Amino acid sequence: MRTLEVLAEVVWPAGEKPTPIAGFVASSFSPLAAGAAERCLTGYPMTGLERTAVVIVSTSGDLGTASGVATAVDAAKRVGPLLFFQSVPNAVAGHIATRWGLTGPVVSVCPLGEPLEDGLELAALLIEDGDADSALIVHVEQEPDSAQAVLVRGGEQQ
């Protein structure tokens, strides 16, 4: 298996609100993921990183959207169609990939172990299998709002 070389890493500042994203409403999950990804990728030369996988990792998923849907259903109200779109974490992974021109796979996982370690293991597998040359792992949680993004590429063969 290959080792991973960390190219860039950021932790979203505690208490800082992410910039809203058109089409993603009622929750901070997707804006946190996109904001952390942007801070990680901004300023990094993307040449040669087009085949970058986007891996979204969260132990609880999008709690804000789930709560919004549950509230509407409990009140017998119509659930807005945007809530269905944004309730899938792969939606923000696709948004990140499109925004940055990344053509690797997009994957979302709910790990049983340590989230970032599990995301890095998945990234290593995607790179080892030849599905991607590098990976952007974005770990997002909402209680409290937090995000971390790590850009890695395959290193030496072990």
Backbone as numpy.savetxt, mean C-alpha at the origin, in Angstrom:
# Nx Ny Nz CAx CAy CAz Cx Cy Cz
17.46 -17.87 -2.17 16.62 -16.68 -2.17 17.51 -15.45 -2.17
17.04 -14.41 -2.82 17.78 -13.15 -2.87 17.58 -12.34 -1.59
18.60 -11.58 -1.24 18.45 -10.59 -0.19 17.77 -9.38 -0.82
17.24 -8.51 0.00 16.62 -7.29 -0.50 17.47 -6.09 -0.12
17.66 -5.21 -1.07 18.37 -3.96 -0.84 17.33 -2.86 -0.64
17.37 -2.19 0.50 16.44 -1.09 0.77 16.95 0.15 0.04
16.09 0.70 -0.83 16.45 1.88 -1.62 15.94 3.17 -0.98
14.76 3.10 -0.36 14.16 4.26 0.28 13.15 3.77 1.31
12.95 4.57 2.35 12.00 4.19 3.41 11.49 5.45 4.10
10.19 5.48 4.37 9.60 6.59 5.12 8.58 6.06 6.11
8.39 6.80 7.18 7.32 6.56 8.15 6.46 7.81 8.14
5.14 7.63 8.00 4.24 8.76 7.97 4.28 9.46 9.33
4.42 10.78 9.35 4.50 11.50 10.63 3.20 11.38 11.44
3.34 11.00 12.71 2.17 10.84 13.59 1.37 12.13 13.65
0.07 12.01 13.52 -0.83 13.15 13.61 -0.98 13.97 12.35
-0.16 13.74 11.33 -0.26 14.48 10.08 -1.35 13.88 9.21
-2.24 14.72 8.72 -3.34 14.27 7.87 -2.85 14.11 6.43
-3.21 13.01 5.77 -2.81 12.83 4.37 -3.67 13.69 3.44
-3.14 13.98 2.27 -3.89 14.72 1.25 -4.99 13.82 0.70
-6.23 14.32 0.62 -7.31 13.50 0.05 -7.02 13.10 -1.39
-7.60 11.98 -1.80 -7.46 11.48 -3.17 -8.86 11.42 -3.79
-9.01 11.98 -4.97 -10.29 11.92 -5.67 -10.73 10.47 -5.82
-11.99 10.20 -5.50 -12.53 8.85 -5.64 -12.40 8.00 -4.39
-11.61 8.44 -3.43 -11.44 7.71 -2.18 -12.01 8.58 -1.06
-13.19 8.23 -0.58 -13.89 9.06 0.39 -14.12 8.28 1.68
-14.41 9.00 2.74 -14.86 8.43 4.02 -13.81 7.69 4.82
-12.56 7.69 4.38 -11.55 6.93 5.11 -10.16 7.51 4.85
-9.30 7.37 5.84 -7.91 7.81 5.69 -7.01 6.71 5.13
-7.51 5.49 4.99 -6.68 4.35 4.60 -5.94 4.60 3.28
-6.67 4.85 2.21 -6.05 5.02 0.90 -5.18 6.27 0.82
-5.64 7.43 1.36 -4.75 8.59 1.36 -3.46 8.36 2.15
-3.52 7.61 3.25 -2.31 7.29 4.00 -1.35 6.45 3.16
-1.90 5.42 2.50 -1.07 4.55 1.66 -0.44 5.35 0.53
-1.23 6.15 -0.16 -0.72 6.93 -1.29 0.28 7.98 -0.82
0.01 8.61 0.32 0.92 9.62 0.85 2.26 9.04 1.25
2.26 7.90 1.92 3.51 7.26 2.30 4.28 6.81 1.06
3.57 6.25 0.08 4.21 5.84 -1.17 4.85 7.03 -1.87
4.13 8.13 -1.95 4.66 9.32 -2.61 5.92 9.83 -1.91
5.90 9.89 -0.60 7.08 10.37 0.13 8.27 9.43 -0.04
7.98 8.14 -0.18 9.05 7.17 -0.37 9.65 7.27 -1.77
8.79 7.47 -2.77 9.24 7.46 -4.16 9.72 8.82 -4.66
9.23 9.92 -4.06 9.63 11.25 -4.51 11.12 11.44 -4.30
11.76 11.88 -5.33 13.19 12.13 -5.24 14.05 10.92 -5.52
13.44 9.73 -5.56 14.22 8.54 -5.88 14.21 8.38 -7.40
15.35 8.19 -8.04 15.35 8.01 -9.51 14.64 6.71 -9.87
13.54 6.82 -10.59 12.71 5.66 -10.91 13.19 4.91 -12.16
14.25 5.38 -12.79 14.79 4.71 -13.96 15.17 3.28 -13.59
14.64 2.33 -14.35 14.93 0.93 -14.09 14.02 0.29 -13.05
13.10 1.05 -12.50 12.21 0.49 -11.48 10.77 0.37 -11.98
10.58 0.35 -13.30 9.23 0.26 -13.84 8.54 -1.04 -13.41
9.29 -2.16 -13.36 8.71 -3.45 -12.96 8.75 -3.58 -11.43
8.10 -2.62 -10.79 8.04 -2.59 -9.33 6.67 -3.07 -8.87
6.66 -4.05 -7.99 5.41 -4.53 -7.40 4.96 -3.54 -6.33
3.66 -3.44 -6.12 3.12 -2.65 -5.03 2.42 -3.62 -4.08
2.91 -3.66 -2.84 2.37 -4.58 -1.83 1.78 -3.75 -0.70
0.47 -3.84 -0.52 -0.21 -3.16 0.58 -0.37 -4.17 1.71
0.06 -3.79 2.91 0.01 -4.68 4.07 -0.77 -3.98 5.18
-1.75 -4.68 5.76 -2.53 -4.12 6.87 -3.11 -5.26 7.69
-3.00 -5.15 9.01 -3.58 -6.20 9.86 -5.09 -6.05 10.00
-5.62 -4.87 9.70 -7.05 -4.65 9.90 -7.78 -4.16 8.65
-7.06 -3.80 7.61 -7.71 -3.31 6.39 -8.25 -1.91 6.57
-9.15 -1.52 5.71 -9.71 -0.18 5.68 -10.89 -0.08 6.65
-10.58 0.24 7.90 -11.62 0.33 8.93 -12.60 1.47 8.68
-12.11 2.58 8.14 -12.98 3.74 7.88 -14.08 3.42 6.89
-13.72 2.75 5.80 -14.72 2.39 4.80 -15.65 1.31 5.33
-15.10 0.32 6.02 -15.94 -0.74 6.60 -16.96 -0.14 7.56
-16.54 0.82 8.36 -17.44 1.48 9.30 -18.52 2.27 8.56
-18.13 2.97 7.49 -19.09 3.74 6.70 -20.15 2.85 6.06
-19.74 1.72 5.53 -20.68 0.78 4.93 -21.60 0.21 6.00
-21.05 -0.19 7.13 -21.86 -0.77 8.22 -22.88 0.24 8.74
-22.47 1.49 8.88 -23.39 2.53 9.37 -24.55 2.71 8.40
-24.26 2.77 7.11 -25.32 2.93 6.10 -26.26 1.73 6.10
-25.69 0.54 6.16 -26.52 -0.67 6.15 -27.39 -0.73 7.40
-26.82 -0.44 8.56 -27.58 -0.46 9.81 -28.73 0.54 9.80
-28.54 1.67 9.11 -29.58 2.70 9.03 -30.49 2.48 7.83
-30.34 1.37 7.13 -31.13 1.05 5.94 -31.02 2.16 4.89
-29.82 2.73 4.77 -29.56 3.77 3.77 -28.78 3.17 2.61
-28.86 3.85 1.49 -28.13 3.45 0.29 -26.64 3.63 0.55
-25.87 2.64 0.14 -24.41 2.71 0.26 -23.88 3.26 -1.06
-23.12 4.35 -0.98 -22.58 4.98 -2.17 -21.63 4.06 -2.92
-21.65 4.09 -4.24 -20.82 3.19 -5.04 -19.32 3.38 -4.81
-18.87 4.57 -4.44 -17.44 4.78 -4.19 -16.96 3.95 -3.01
-17.85 3.66 -2.05 -17.43 2.87 -0.91 -17.10 1.43 -1.31
-17.78 0.92 -2.34 -17.45 -0.43 -2.81 -16.08 -0.44 -3.47
-15.82 0.57 -4.30 -14.54 0.67 -5.00 -13.38 0.78 -4.02
-13.50 1.69 -3.06 -12.37 1.94 -2.18 -12.25 0.92 -1.06
-13.23 0.05 -0.89 -13.16 -0.93 0.19 -12.16 -2.04 -0.12
-11.66 -2.09 -1.34 -10.69 -3.11 -1.73 -9.30 -2.46 -1.69
-8.41 -2.89 -0.78 -7.08 -2.27 -0.71 -6.30 -2.31 -2.02
-6.62 -3.27 -2.90 -5.94 -3.28 -4.19 -6.26 -2.03 -5.01
-7.37 -1.36 -4.71 -7.72 -0.14 -5.45 -6.64 0.92 -5.25
-6.19 1.12 -4.02 -5.15 2.13 -3.79 -3.80 1.64 -4.31
-3.57 0.33 -4.30 -2.34 -0.20 -4.89 -2.31 0.12 -6.38
-3.44 -0.06 -7.05 -3.54 0.29 -8.47 -3.36 1.78 -8.71
-3.92 2.58 -7.81 -3.75 4.04 -7.90 -2.27 4.41 -7.81
-1.56 3.83 -6.86 -0.12 4.10 -6.67 0.65 3.65 -7.91
0.35 2.45 -8.40 1.05 1.93 -9.58 0.84 2.83 -10.79
-0.38 3.26 -11.00 -0.69 4.14 -12.13 0.00 5.48 -11.98
-0.09 6.06 -10.81 0.51 7.39 -10.54 2.01 7.39 -10.81
2.69 6.29 -10.49 4.15 6.24 -10.59 4.65 5.41 -11.78
3.75 4.90 -12.61 4.15 4.13 -13.79 4.79 2.80 -13.46
4.32 2.18 -12.37 4.87 0.89 -11.94 4.08 -0.23 -12.60
4.76 -1.19 -13.21 4.06 -2.22 -13.99 4.15 -3.61 -13.38
4.66 -3.71 -12.16 4.71 -5.01 -11.48 3.35 -5.36 -10.91
3.24 -6.51 -10.28 1.97 -6.93 -9.69 1.55 -6.02 -8.54
0.25 -5.95 -8.30 -0.28 -5.26 -7.11 -0.92 -6.32 -6.23
-0.58 -6.28 -4.95 -1.02 -7.31 -4.01 -1.38 -6.65 -2.69
-2.43 -7.14 -2.05 -2.78 -6.70 -0.70 -2.85 -7.92 0.19
-2.26 -7.80 1.39 -2.28 -8.92 2.32 -2.62 -8.44 3.73
-3.23 -9.35 4.47 -3.54 -9.14 5.88 -2.70 -10.18 6.64
-1.53 -9.78 7.09 -0.58 -10.76 7.64 -0.98 -11.28 9.02
-0.52 -12.47 9.31 -0.70 -13.04 10.65 0.46 -12.68 11.56
1.62 -12.46 10.95 2.82 -12.13 11.72 3.06 -10.64 11.75
4.34 -10.26 11.80 4.72 -8.86 11.81 4.49 -8.30 10.41
3.67 -7.26 10.27 3.23 -6.81 8.94 4.36 -6.47 7.97
5.30 -5.65 8.38 6.35 -5.25 7.45 7.23 -6.43 7.06
7.55 -7.29 8.00 8.34 -8.49 7.67 7.61 -9.37 6.68
6.31 -9.57 6.88 5.53 -10.38 5.94 5.50 -9.74 4.55
5.36 -8.40 4.51 5.37 -7.70 3.23 6.71 -7.83 2.52
7.79 -7.75 3.28 9.13 -7.91 2.70 9.34 -9.34 2.19
8.83 -10.33 2.91 8.94 -11.72 2.44 8.18 -11.91 1.13
6.98 -11.34 1.04 6.21 -11.43 -0.19 6.95 -10.73 -1.33
7.52 -9.57 -1.05 8.28 -8.84 -2.07 9.45 -9.69 -2.56
10.15 -10.33 -1.64 11.28 -11.19 -2.02 10.82 -12.32 -2.93
9.67 -12.90 -2.65 9.13 -13.98 -3.49 8.77 -13.47 -4.88
8.14 -12.30 -4.96 7.77 -11.73 -6.26 9.02 -11.45 -7.10
10.05 -10.96 -6.45 11.30 -10.68 -7.17 11.99 -11.98 -7.57
12.07 -12.92 -6.64 12.72 -14.22 -6.91 12.02 -14.96 -8.06
10.69 -14.89 -8.10 9.93 -15.57 -9.15 10.01 -14.86 -10.51
10.59 -13.66 -10.52 10.71 -12.92 -11.78 9.51 -12.08 -12.13
8.55 -11.96 -11.20 7.36 -11.15 -11.45 7.64 -9.66 -11.36
8.71 -9.29 -10.66 9.09 -7.89 -10.47 10.59 -7.80 -10.25
11.14 -6.63 -10.49 12.56 -6.38 -10.22 12.74 -5.70 -8.86
11.69 -5.03 -8.41 11.72 -4.31 -7.15 10.29 -4.30 -6.59
10.15 -3.79 -5.37 8.82 -3.76 -4.75 8.71 -2.56 -3.81
7.52 -2.00 -3.77 7.16 -0.96 -2.82 6.20 -1.59 -1.83
6.62 -1.70 -0.58 5.77 -2.27 0.46 5.20 -1.11 1.26
3.87 -1.04 1.38 3.22 0.02 2.13 2.40 -0.62 3.25
2.78 -0.35 4.48 2.07 -0.87 5.66 1.19 0.24 6.20
-0.14 -0.02 6.26 -1.10 0.98 6.71 -1.96 0.41 7.83
-2.14 1.20 8.88 -3.06 0.87 9.97 -3.85 2.12 10.32
-5.03 1.95 10.88 -5.88 3.11 11.18 -6.19 3.30 12.66
-5.69 2.52 13.53 -5.96 2.73 14.96 -4.67 2.74 15.74
-3.93 3.84 15.82 -4.17 5.15 15.16 -3.65 5.14 13.73
-3.97 6.22 13.00 -3.51 6.34 11.62 -1.99 6.28 11.56
-1.48 5.33 10.80 -0.03 5.22 10.62 0.25 4.54 9.28
1.39 4.87 8.73 1.81 4.25 7.46 3.32 4.26 7.37
3.84 3.27 6.69 5.26 3.16 6.43 5.40 2.60 5.02
6.37 3.13 4.27 6.62 2.63 2.92 8.10 2.32 2.77
8.39 1.19 2.13 9.76 0.76 1.91 9.90 0.33 0.44
10.87 0.90 -0.25 11.17 0.53 -1.62 12.40 -0.37 -1.60
12.27 -1.56 -2.17 13.38 -2.52 -2.17 13.59 -3.07 -3.58
14.78 -3.60 -3.79 15.04 -4.34 -5.03 15.85 -5.57 -4.66
15.86 -6.52 -5.58 16.60 -7.75 -5.34 18.09 -7.48 -5.24
18.71 -8.11 -4.26 20.15 -7.96 -4.07 20.86 -9.24 -4.45
21.84 -9.57 -3.68 22.66 -10.75 -3.94 21.89 -12.04 -3.69
22.24 -13.05 -4.45 21.68 -14.40 -4.27 22.29 -15.02 -3.03
21.48 -15.62 -2.17 22.00 -16.26 -0.95 22.23 -17.72 -1.18
